[in-house]
Short mmCIF file of C-alpha atoms and ligand atoms in Angstrom, two decimals:
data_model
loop_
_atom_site.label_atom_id
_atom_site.label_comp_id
_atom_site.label_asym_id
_atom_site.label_seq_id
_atom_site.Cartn_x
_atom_site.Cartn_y
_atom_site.Cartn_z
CA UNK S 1 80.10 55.59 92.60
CA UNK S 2 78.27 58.06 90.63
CA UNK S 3 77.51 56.59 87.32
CA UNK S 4 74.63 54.63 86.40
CA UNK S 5 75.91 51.20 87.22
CA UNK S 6 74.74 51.24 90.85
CA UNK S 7 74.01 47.46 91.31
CA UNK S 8 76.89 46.10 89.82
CA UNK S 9 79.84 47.21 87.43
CA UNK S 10 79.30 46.84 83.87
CA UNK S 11 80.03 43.57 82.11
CA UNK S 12 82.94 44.77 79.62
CA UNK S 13 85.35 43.21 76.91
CA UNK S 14 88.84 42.38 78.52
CA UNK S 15 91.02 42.90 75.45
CA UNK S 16 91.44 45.08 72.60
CA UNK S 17 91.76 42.05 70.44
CA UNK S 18 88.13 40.57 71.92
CA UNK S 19 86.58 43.62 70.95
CA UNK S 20 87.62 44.06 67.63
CA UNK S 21 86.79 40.19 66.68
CA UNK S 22 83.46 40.56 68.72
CA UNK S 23 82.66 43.77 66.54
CA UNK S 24 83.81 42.36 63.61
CA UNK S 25 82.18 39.27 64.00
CA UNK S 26 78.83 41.36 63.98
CA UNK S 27 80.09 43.28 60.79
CA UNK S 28 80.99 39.91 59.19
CA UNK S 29 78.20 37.81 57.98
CA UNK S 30 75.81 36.51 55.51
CA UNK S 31 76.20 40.01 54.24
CA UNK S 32 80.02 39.14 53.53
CA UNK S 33 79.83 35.83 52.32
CA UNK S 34 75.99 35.34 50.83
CA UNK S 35 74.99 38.75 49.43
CA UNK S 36 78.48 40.22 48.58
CA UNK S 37 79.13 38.07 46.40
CA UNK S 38 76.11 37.92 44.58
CA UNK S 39 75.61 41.71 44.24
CA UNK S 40 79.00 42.12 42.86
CA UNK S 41 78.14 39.35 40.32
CA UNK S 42 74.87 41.12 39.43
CA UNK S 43 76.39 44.17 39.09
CA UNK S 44 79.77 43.30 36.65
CA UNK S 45 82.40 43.15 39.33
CA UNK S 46 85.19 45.21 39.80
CA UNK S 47 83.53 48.02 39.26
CA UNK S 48 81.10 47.69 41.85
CA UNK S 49 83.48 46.83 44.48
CA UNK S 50 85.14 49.71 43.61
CA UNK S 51 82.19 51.99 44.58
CA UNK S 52 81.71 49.79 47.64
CA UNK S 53 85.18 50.37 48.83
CA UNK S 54 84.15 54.55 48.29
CA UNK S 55 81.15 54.36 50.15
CA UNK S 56 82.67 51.97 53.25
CA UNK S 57 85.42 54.84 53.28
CA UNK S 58 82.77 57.74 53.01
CA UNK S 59 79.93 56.48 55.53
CA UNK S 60 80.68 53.10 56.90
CA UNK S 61 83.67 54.39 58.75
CA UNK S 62 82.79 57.64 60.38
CA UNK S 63 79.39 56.21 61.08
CA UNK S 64 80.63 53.21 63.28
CA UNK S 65 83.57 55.74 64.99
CA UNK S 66 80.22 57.79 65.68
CA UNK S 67 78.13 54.97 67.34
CA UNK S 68 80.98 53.57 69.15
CA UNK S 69 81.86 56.91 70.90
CA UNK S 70 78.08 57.80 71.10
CA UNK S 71 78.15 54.30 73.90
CA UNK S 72 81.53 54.82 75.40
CA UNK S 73 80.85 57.72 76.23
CA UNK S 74 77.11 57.28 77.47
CA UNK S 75 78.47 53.98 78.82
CA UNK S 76 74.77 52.68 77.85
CA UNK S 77 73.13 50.91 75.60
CA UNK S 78 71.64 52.26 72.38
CA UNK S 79 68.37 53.55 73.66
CA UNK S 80 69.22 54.62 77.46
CA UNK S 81 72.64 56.31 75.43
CA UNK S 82 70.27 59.14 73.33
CA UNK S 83 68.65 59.27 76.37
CA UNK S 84 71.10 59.68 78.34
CA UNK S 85 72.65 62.88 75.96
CA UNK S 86 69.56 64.25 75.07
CA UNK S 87 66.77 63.20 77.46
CA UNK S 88 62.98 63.92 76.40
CA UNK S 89 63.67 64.50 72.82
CA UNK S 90 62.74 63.45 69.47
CA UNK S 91 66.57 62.05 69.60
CA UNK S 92 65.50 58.86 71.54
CA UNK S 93 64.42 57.66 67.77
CA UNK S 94 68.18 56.86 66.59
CA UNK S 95 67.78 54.16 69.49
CA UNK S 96 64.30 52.81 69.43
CA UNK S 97 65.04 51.97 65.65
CA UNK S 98 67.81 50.39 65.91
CA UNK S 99 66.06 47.76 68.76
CA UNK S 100 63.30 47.31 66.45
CA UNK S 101 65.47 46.75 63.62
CA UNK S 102 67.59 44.01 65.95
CA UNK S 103 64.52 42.57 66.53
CA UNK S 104 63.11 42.13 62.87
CA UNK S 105 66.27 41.26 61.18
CA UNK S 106 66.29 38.44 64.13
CA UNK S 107 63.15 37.31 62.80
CA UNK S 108 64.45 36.31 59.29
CA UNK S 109 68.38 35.99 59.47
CA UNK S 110 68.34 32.52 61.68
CA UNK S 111 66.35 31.02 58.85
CA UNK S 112 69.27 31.49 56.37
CA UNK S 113 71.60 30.76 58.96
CA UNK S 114 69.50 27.88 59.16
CA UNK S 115 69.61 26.66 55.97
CA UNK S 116 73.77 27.34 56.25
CA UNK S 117 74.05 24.88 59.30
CA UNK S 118 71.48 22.19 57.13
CA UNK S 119 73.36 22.23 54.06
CA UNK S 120 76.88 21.17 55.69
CA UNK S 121 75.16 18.24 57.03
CA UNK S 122 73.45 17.76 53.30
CA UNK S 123 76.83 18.23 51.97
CA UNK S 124 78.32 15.57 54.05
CA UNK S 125 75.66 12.61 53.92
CA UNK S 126 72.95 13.26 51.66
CA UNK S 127 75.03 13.60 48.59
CA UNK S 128 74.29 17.53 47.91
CA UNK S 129 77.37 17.34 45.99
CA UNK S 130 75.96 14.75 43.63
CA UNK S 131 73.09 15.96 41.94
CA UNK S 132 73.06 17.63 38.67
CA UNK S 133 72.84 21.05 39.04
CA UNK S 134 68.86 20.96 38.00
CA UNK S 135 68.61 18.59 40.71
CA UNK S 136 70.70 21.08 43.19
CA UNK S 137 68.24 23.65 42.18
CA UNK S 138 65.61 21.58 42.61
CA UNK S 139 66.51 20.15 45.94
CA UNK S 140 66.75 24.08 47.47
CA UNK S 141 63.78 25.12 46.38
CA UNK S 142 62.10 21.64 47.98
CA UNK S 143 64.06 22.23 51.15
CA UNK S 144 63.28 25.81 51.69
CA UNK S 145 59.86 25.77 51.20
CA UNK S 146 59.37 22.17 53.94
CA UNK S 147 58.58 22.99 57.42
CA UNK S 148 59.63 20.78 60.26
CA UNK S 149 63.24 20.98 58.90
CA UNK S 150 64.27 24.92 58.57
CA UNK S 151 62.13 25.60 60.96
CA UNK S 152 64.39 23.14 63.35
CA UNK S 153 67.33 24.80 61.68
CA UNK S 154 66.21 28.36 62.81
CA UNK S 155 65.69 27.44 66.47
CA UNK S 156 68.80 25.97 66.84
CA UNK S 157 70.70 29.25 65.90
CA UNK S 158 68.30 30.79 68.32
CA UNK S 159 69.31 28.78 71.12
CA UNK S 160 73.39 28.72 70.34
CA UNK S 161 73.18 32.33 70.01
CA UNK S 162 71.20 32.82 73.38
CA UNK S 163 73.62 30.45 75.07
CA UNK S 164 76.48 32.26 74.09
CA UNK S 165 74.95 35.41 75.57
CA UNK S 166 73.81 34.14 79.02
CA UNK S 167 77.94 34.17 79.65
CA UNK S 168 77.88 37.49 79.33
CA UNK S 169 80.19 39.95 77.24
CA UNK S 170 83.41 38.86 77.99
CA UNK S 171 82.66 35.55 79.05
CA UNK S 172 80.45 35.10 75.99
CA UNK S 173 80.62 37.23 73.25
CA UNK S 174 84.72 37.67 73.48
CA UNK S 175 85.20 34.13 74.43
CA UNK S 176 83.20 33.01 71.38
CA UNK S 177 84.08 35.34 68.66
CA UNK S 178 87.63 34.80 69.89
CA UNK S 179 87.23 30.63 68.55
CA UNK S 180 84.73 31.63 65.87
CA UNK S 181 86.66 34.55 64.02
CA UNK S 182 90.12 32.67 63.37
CA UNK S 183 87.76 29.34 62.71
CA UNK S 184 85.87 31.06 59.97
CA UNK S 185 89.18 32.46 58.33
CA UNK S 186 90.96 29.51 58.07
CA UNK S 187 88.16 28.20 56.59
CA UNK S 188 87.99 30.96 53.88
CA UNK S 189 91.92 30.75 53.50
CA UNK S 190 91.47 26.78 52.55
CA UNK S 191 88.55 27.98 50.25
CA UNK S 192 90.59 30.74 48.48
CA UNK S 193 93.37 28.63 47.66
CA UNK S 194 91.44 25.39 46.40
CA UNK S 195 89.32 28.47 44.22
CA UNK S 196 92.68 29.63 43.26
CA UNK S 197 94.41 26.98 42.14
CA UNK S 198 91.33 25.40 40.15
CA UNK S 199 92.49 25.42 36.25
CA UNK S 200 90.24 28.35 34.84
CA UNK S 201 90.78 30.35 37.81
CA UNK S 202 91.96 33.45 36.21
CA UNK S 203 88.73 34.58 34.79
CA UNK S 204 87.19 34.81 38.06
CA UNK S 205 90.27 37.09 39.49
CA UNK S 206 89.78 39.08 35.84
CA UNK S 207 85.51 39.82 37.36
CA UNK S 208 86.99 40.87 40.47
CA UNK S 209 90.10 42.85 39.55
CA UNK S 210 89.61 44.68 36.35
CA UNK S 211 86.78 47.36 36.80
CA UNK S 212 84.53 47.40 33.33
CA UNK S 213 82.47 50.85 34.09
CA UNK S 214 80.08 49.96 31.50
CA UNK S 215 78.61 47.15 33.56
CA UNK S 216 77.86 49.76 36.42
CA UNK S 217 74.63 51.16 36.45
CA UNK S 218 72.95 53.83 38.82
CA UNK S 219 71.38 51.13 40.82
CA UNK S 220 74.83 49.24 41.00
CA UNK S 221 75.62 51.98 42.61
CA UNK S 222 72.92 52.74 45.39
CA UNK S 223 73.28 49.38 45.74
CA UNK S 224 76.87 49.64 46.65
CA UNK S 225 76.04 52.49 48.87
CA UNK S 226 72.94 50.48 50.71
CA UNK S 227 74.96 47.47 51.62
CA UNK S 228 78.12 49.49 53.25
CA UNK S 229 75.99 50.09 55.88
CA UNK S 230 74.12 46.40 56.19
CA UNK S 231 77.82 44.66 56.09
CA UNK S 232 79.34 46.59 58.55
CA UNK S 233 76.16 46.34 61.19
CA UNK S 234 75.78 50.21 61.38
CA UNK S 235 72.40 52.26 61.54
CA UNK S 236 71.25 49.83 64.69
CA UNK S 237 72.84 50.79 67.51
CA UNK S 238 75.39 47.47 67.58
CA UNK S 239 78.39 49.08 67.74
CA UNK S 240 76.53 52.01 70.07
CA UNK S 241 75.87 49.10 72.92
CA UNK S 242 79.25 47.29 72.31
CA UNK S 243 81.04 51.07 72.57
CA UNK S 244 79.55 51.04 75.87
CA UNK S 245 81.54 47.91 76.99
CA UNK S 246 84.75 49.59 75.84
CA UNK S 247 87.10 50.87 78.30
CA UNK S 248 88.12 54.72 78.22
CA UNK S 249 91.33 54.37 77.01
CA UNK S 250 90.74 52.33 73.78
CA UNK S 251 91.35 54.13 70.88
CA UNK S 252 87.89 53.94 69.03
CA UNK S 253 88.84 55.08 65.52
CA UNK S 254 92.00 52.54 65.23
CA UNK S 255 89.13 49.89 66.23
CA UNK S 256 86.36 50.97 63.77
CA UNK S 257 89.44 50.92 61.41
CA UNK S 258 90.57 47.52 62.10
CA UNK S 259 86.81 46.13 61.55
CA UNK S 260 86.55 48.00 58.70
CA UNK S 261 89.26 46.66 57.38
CA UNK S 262 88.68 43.24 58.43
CA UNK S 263 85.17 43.01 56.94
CA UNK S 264 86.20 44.02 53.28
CA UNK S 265 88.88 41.72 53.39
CA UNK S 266 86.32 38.70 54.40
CA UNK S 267 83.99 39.85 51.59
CA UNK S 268 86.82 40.48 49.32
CA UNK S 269 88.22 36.91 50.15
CA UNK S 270 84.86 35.80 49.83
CA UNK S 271 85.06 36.69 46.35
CA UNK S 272 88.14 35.00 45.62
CA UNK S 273 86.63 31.83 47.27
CA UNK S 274 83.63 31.67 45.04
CA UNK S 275 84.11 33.38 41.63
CA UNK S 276 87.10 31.63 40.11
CA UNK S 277 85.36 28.14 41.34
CA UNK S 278 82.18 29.76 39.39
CA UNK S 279 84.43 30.66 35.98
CA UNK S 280 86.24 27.73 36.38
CA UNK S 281 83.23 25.77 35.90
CA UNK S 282 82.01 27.28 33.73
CA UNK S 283 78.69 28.80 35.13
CA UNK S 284 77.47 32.11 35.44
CA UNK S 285 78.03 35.03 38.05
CA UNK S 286 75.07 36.94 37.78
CA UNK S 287 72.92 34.21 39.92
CA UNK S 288 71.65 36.60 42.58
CA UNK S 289 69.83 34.98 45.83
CA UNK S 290 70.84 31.51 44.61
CA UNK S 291 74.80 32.12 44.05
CA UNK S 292 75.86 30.12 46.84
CA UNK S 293 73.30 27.69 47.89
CA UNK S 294 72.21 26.16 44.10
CA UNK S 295 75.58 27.88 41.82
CA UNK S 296 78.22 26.70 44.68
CA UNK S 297 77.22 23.17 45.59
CA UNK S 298 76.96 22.78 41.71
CA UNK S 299 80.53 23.88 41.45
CA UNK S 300 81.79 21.19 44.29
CA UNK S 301 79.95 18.83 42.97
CA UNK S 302 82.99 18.99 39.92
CA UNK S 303 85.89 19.50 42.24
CA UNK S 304 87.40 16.45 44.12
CA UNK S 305 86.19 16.11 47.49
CA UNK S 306 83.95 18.45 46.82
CA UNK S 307 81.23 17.33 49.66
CA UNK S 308 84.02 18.40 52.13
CA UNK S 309 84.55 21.95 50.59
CA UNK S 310 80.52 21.95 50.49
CA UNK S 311 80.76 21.30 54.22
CA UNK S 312 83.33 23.25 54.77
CA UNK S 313 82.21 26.41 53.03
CA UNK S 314 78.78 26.00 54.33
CA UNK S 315 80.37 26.00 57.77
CA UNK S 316 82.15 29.27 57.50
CA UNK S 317 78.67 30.82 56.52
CA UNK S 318 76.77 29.34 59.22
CA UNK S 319 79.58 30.78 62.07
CA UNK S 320 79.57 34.14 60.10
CA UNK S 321 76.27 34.87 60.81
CA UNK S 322 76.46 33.62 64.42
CA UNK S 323 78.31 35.98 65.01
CA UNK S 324 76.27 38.64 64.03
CA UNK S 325 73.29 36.57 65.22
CA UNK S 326 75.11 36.95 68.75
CA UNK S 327 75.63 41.02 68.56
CA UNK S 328 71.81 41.42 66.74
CA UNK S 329 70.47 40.12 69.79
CA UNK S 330 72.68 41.93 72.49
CA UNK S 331 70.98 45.13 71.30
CA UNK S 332 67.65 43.31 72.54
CA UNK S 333 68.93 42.34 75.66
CA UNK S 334 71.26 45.07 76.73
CA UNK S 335 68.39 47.67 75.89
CA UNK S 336 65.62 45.62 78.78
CA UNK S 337 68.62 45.10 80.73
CA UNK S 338 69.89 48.99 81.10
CA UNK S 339 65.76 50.31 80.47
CA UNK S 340 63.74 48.03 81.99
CA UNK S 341 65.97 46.60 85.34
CA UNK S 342 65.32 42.85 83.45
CA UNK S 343 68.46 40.44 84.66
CA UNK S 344 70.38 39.29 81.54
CA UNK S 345 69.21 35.60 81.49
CA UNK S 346 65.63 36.97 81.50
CA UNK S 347 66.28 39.45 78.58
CA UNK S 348 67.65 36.34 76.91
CA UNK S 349 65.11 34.03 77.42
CA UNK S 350 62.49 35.97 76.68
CA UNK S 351 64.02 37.39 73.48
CA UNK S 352 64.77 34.07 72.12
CA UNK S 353 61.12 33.17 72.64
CA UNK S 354 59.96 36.32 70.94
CA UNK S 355 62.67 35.79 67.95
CA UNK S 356 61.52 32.26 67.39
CA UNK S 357 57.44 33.14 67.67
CA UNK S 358 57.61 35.91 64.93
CA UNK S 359 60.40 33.79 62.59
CA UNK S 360 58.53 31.10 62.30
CA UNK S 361 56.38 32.64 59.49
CA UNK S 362 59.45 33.89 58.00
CA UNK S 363 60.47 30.39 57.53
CA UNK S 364 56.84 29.34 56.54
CA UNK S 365 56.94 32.14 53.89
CA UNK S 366 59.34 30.40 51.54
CA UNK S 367 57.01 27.40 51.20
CA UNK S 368 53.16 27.01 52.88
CA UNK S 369 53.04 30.99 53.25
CA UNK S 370 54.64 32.49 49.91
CA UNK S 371 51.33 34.08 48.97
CA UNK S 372 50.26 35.70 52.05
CA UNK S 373 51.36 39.31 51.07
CA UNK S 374 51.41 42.73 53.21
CA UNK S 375 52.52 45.70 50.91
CA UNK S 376 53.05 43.19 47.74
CA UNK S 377 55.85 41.54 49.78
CA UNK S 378 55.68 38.03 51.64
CA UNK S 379 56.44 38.03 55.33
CA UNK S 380 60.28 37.24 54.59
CA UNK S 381 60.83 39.87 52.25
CA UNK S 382 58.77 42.47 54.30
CA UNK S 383 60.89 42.12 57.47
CA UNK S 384 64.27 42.07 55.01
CA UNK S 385 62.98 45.25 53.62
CA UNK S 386 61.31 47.49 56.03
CA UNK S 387 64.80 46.58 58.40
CA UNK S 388 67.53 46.67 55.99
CA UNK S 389 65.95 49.38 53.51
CA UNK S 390 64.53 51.77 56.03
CA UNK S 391 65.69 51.13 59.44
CA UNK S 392 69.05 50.94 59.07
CA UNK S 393 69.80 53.78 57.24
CA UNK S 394 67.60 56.11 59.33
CA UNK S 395 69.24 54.66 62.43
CA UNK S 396 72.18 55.93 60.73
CA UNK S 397 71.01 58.97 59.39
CA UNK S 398 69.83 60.26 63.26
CA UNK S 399 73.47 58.88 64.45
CA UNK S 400 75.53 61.09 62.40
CA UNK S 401 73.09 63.98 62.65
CA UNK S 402 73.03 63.63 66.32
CA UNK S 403 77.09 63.36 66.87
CA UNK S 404 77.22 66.20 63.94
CA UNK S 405 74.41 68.71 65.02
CA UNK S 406 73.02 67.32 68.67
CA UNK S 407 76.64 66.28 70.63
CA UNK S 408 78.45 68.41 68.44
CA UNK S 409 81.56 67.59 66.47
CA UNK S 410 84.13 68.69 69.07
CA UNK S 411 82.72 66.85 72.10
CA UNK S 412 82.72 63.86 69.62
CA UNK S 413 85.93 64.45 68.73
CA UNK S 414 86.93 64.99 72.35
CA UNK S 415 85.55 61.48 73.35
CA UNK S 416 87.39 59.79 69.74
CA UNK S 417 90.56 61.25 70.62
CA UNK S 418 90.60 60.03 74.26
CA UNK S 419 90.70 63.54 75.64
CA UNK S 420 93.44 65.25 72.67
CA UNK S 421 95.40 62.37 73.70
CA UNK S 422 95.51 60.58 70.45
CA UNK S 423 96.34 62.90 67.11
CA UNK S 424 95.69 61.64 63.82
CA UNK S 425 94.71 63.15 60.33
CA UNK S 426 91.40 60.77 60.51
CA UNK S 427 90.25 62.58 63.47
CA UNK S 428 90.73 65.77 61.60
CA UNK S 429 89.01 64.55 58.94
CA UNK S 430 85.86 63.24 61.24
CA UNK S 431 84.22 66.17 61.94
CA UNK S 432 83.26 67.58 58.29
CA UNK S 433 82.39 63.89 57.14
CA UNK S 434 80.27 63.20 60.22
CA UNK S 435 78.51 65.89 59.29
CA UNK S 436 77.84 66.69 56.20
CA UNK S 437 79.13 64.08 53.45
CA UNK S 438 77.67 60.98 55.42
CA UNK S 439 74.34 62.19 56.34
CA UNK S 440 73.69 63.31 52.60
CA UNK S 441 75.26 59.72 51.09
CA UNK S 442 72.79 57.93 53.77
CA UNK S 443 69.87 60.35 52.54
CA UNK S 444 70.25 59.31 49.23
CA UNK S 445 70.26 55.47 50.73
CA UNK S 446 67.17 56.30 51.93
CA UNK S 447 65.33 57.82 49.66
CA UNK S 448 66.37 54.93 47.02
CA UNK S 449 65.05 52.72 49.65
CA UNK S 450 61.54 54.43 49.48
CA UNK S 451 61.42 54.54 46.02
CA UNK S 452 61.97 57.68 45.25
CA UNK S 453 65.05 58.19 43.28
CA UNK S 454 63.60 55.15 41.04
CA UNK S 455 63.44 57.45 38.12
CA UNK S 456 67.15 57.84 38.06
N1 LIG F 1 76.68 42.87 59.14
C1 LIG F 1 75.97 41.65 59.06
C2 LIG F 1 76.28 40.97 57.75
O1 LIG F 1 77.05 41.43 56.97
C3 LIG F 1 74.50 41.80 59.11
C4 LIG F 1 74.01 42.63 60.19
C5 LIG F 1 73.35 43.77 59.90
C6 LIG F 1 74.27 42.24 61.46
C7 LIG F 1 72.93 44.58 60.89
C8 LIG F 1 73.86 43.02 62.46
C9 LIG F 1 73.19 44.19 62.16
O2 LIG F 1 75.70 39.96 57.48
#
């Protein structure tokens, strides 16, 4: 044996199908089905999305075909992987970010998840459904800013997402995201066709459908541009550590396809689930943050049985971000595991205690904490910031500059096309938007994210 598994092979996924639901269960999330939504209602709709589909095609899909060959062919994890390829060099970066990112975005996400998993129980017997929409409003702002309650909200998605790890990849991660994925669309299926066939409907399809350019602004559009690479996981080194449990003959650019595909169809379907309910009702789209947990249970609370599509929608957002709870963390564990020798329950335990330490505050920081600041921001919106805004897209930045400049666009290609075995006009196509049209779109990401295109 002369690779670097010497103890014991490595853990892998046992079907194509496992991977691409476990990847795409990362990719799909509250990014999907929370901040979509509300971003495309901020920013007048069709338009938007249009832009968003451009930039998912322009960066979001050569950059994940990047990190997943940058593991397979490492067969390591993100940080070991640079090492691996380019050992005692600045390159190491593109993986130590994206573990630090895991590790922040861990320390806020579970608290929305949180709230997600509380608010189908609220749905269901505390009569969410049956306050006034002041009252609605009212009620979230009460219930994020308690204490005992999210905070008990947030450790349980800590602990279901540790559990699920401790089986191990395929054992835990396929096995799950094989029950959660179809779970969560059937769900969203019910959802779009009780939306659908609401009287009013068409409106809603109208925001999403017909682009009105007017309504798109220059920060619609970084916008656009900034979230392509939060909803589809990329700039951490996710799909770098689950490319490493990928077998050799997997054909990594039909897979990044498939989850690319599959992630704009959940957001796109998330859409359809929430904005002809919204017109239908007669509220407004443009809601931001609040769109689905005070606009949504206000527009069950008109529908029949509205506490069950509460539940039930509330549901499909807590399991989408388990999922990417579950592949957030594996970047934690799989880098002490492959640097530091650790044995995977260790990793686990010990991350979940570290996740749940440093997210308390963020929990605290919608209510008892608001006003303790750092940079202007509270504690939450700190962490959200400095991992989303800066983090990812430099992760992502050094991956494509590393497979473009460092690897080298043929061995990349070499290790997408299995070898020369597979042809296709994508693969073709790879090597000039590796690297140059994705590393300048995810510059300009960046620099928005600093600030500095503000004047624009
Ligand atoms: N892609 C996830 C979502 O859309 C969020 C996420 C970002 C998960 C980065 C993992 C890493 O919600």
């Amino acid at each position: 044996m002369n690779n670097q598994n010497n103890l014991q092979a490595r853990d892998s996924f046992a079907t194509r199908l496992g991977l691409v639901l476990a990847a795409a269960g990362s990719a799909i999330g509250l990014g999907n089905v929370w901040k979509f939504p509300y971003i495309t209602g901020e920013n007048g709709g069709a338009a938007f999305i249009l832009v968003y589909l451009i930039c998912i095609a322009l960066i979001g899909l050569p950059v994940m075909v990047a990190e997943l060959s940058v593991g397979r062919k490492a067969g390591k994890s993100t940080v070991s992987a640079f090492k691996k390829f380019a050992p005692k060099s600045v390159w190491i970066t593109g993986g130590v970010t994206g573990v630090l990112a895991a590790l922040l975005i861990m320390f806020y996400y579970p608290v929305i998840a949180g709230w997600a998993f509380a608010y189908v129980f609220k749905s269901l017997f505390s009569g969410l459904t049956t306050l006034s929409p002041e009252g609605i409003g009212e009620f979230f702002g009460n219930y994020i800013s308690g204490i005992e309650e999210p905070i008990f909200w947030q450790l349980v998605v800590v602990i279901i997402t540790c559990w699920i790890l401790v089986g191990g990849v395929k054992d835990g991660i396929e096995k799950w995201s094989k029950l959660l994925m179809p779970t969560l669309f059937v769900i969203l299926v019910i959802l779009v066709i009780r939306s659908l066939t609401l009287q009013g409907a068409a409106k809603g399809v109208a925001f999403l459908w017909y682009p009105d350019f007017s309504k798109l602004t220059m920060h619609g559009v970084l916008t656009a541009l900034g979230h392509s690479f939060f909803t589809l996981s990329l700039g951490m080194g996710i799909m770098v550590t689950y490319g490493s449990y990928v077998s050799k003959s997997e054909d990594l650019s039909k897979t990044a396809i498939m989850v690319t595909i599959a992630d704009t169809s959940i957001a796109l379907m998330a859409g359809l689930a929430i904005f002809p309910a919204v017109f239908a009702f007669g509220f407004e789209p443009g809601h931001g943050p609040g769109l689905v947990f005070v606009t949504l249970p206000a527009v069950f609370s008109k529908m029949p049985l509205g506490s069950i599509f509460s539940a039930l929608f509330f549901l499909l957002l807590g399991i989408a971000a388990l999922t990417s709870t579950m592949s957030l963390t594996e970047v934690v564990v799989a880098y002490l595991v492959d640097e530091h020798n650790w044995s995977r329950t260790k990793s686990i335990i010990t991350t979940g205690i570290v996740f749940f330490i440093f997210g308390v505050p963020a929990s605290l920081a919608m209510g008892p904490w608001a006003e303790l600041k750092f940079f202007g921001l509270n504690y939450f919106d700190l962490l959200d910031y400095f991992s989303s805004n800066i983090l990812l897209p430099l992760g992502g930045l050094l991956v494509a500059l590393f497979v473009g400049f460092r690897w080298g666009v043929q061995g990349a290609i070499d290790e997408v096309s299995n070898g020369g075995k597979i042809k296709s006009s994508f693969i073709n196509l790879y090597g000039f938007v590796i690297k140059y049209i994705a590393p300048v779109l995810i510059l300009i990401v960046f620099l928005n994210a600093l600030g500095l295109l503000d004047k624009l």
